[in-house]
Amino acid sequence: MLIFFVGLAFEFSLFCGVIHLAVFYGTKWFENRVIQRRAVKAQEIEQHSVTVEVD
């Protein structure tokens, strides 16, 4: 019976580890995606902006 609970605890800890990694890398992927979209938007704005020089 003890071996069963030890095995169950081990499986649960592995499961939690996998979930933790999925959340961590999923969050990193999402952050990178947001940064990428902001950079593209900034580039588009820069391309369409007009610079005026005053003497």
PDB file of C-alpha atoms in Angstrom:
ATOM      1  CA  MET A   1       0.000   0.000   0.000  1.00  0.00           C
ATOM      2  CA  LEU A   2       2.843   2.396   0.817  1.00  0.00           C
ATOM      3  CA  ILE A   3       4.458   1.746  -2.569  1.00  0.00           C
ATOM      4  CA  PHE A   4       1.161   2.667  -4.223  1.00  0.00           C
ATOM      5  CA  PHE A   5       1.023   6.029  -2.426  1.00  0.00           C
ATOM      6  CA  VAL A   6       4.689   6.744  -3.146  1.00  0.00           C
ATOM      7  CA  GLY A   7       4.101   5.958  -6.815  1.00  0.00           C
ATOM      8  CA  LEU A   8       0.981   8.094  -6.849  1.00  0.00           C
ATOM      9  CA  ALA A   9       2.837  11.002  -5.236  1.00  0.00           C
ATOM     10  CA  PHE A  10       5.662  10.630  -7.767  1.00  0.00           C
ATOM     11  CA  GLU A  11       3.234  10.618 -10.693  1.00  0.00           C
ATOM     12  CA  PHE A  12       1.461  13.660  -9.278  1.00  0.00           C
ATOM     13  CA  SER A  13       4.752  15.540  -8.905  1.00  0.00           C
ATOM     14  CA  LEU A  14       5.683  14.690 -12.505  1.00  0.00           C
ATOM     15  CA  PHE A  15       2.258  15.861 -13.655  1.00  0.00           C
ATOM     16  CA  CYS A  16       2.667  19.142 -11.746  1.00  0.00           C
ATOM     17  CA  GLY A  17       6.117  19.582 -13.278  1.00  0.00           C
ATOM     18  CA  VAL A  18       4.752  19.089 -16.776  1.00  0.00           C
ATOM     19  CA  ILE A  19       1.928  21.549 -16.121  1.00  0.00           C
ATOM     20  CA  HIS A  20       4.413  24.062 -14.708  1.00  0.00           C
ATOM     21  CA  LEU A  21       6.626  23.793 -17.800  1.00  0.00           C
ATOM     22  CA  ALA A  22       3.638  24.105 -20.124  1.00  0.00           C
ATOM     23  CA  VAL A  23       2.435  27.248 -18.354  1.00  0.00           C
ATOM     24  CA  PHE A  24       5.943  28.728 -18.205  1.00  0.00           C
ATOM     25  CA  TYR A  25       6.766  28.165 -21.877  1.00  0.00           C
ATOM     26  CA  GLY A  26       3.231  29.037 -22.958  1.00  0.00           C
ATOM     27  CA  THR A  27       3.529  32.357 -21.148  1.00  0.00           C
ATOM     28  CA  LYS A  28       6.943  33.021 -22.678  1.00  0.00           C
ATOM     29  CA  TRP A  29       5.574  32.232 -26.137  1.00  0.00           C
ATOM     30  CA  PHE A  30       2.646  34.603 -25.571  1.00  0.00           C
ATOM     31  CA  GLU A  31       4.942  37.400 -24.324  1.00  0.00           C
ATOM     32  CA  ASN A  32       7.210  36.991 -27.346  1.00  0.00           C
ATOM     33  CA  ARG A  33       4.181  37.072 -29.642  1.00  0.00           C
ATOM     34  CA  VAL A  34       2.951  40.323 -28.052  1.00  0.00           C
ATOM     35  CA  ILE A  35       6.409  41.915 -28.332  1.00  0.00           C
ATOM     36  CA  GLN A  36       6.613  40.831 -31.973  1.00  0.00           C
ATOM     37  CA  ARG A  37       3.205  42.333 -32.782  1.00  0.00           C
ATOM     38  CA  ARG A  38       4.114  45.611 -31.072  1.00  0.00           C
ATOM     39  CA  ALA A  39       7.336  45.815 -33.088  1.00  0.00           C
ATOM     40  CA  VAL A  40       5.453  45.219 -36.348  1.00  0.00           C
ATOM     41  CA  LYS A  41       2.873  47.867 -35.428  1.00  0.00           C
ATOM     42  CA  ALA A  42       5.631  50.369 -34.561  1.00  0.00           C
ATOM     43  CA  GLN A  43       7.307  49.666 -37.913  1.00  0.00           C
ATOM     44  CA  GLU A  44       4.033  50.248 -39.771  1.00  0.00           C
ATOM     45  CA  ILE A  45       3.478  53.539 -37.960  1.00  0.00           C
ATOM     46  CA  GLU A  46       7.045  54.637 -38.693  1.00  0.00           C
ATOM     47  CA  GLN A  47       6.695  53.806 -42.402  1.00  0.00           C
ATOM     48  CA  HIS A  48       3.513  55.850 -42.743  1.00  0.00           C
ATOM     49  CA  SER A  49       4.606  58.824 -40.657  1.00  0.00           C
ATOM     50  CA  VAL A  50       5.706  62.088 -42.239  1.00  0.00           C
ATOM     51  CA  THR A  51       8.730  63.982 -40.966  1.00  0.00           C
ATOM     52  CA  VAL A  52       8.564  67.776 -41.151  1.00  0.00           C
ATOM     53  CA  GLU A  53      11.704  69.858 -40.769  1.00  0.00           C
ATOM     54  CA  VAL A  54      11.424  73.511 -39.780  1.00  0.00           C
ATOM     55  CA  ASP A  55      14.218  75.957 -40.583  1.00  0.00           C
TER      56      ASP A  55
END
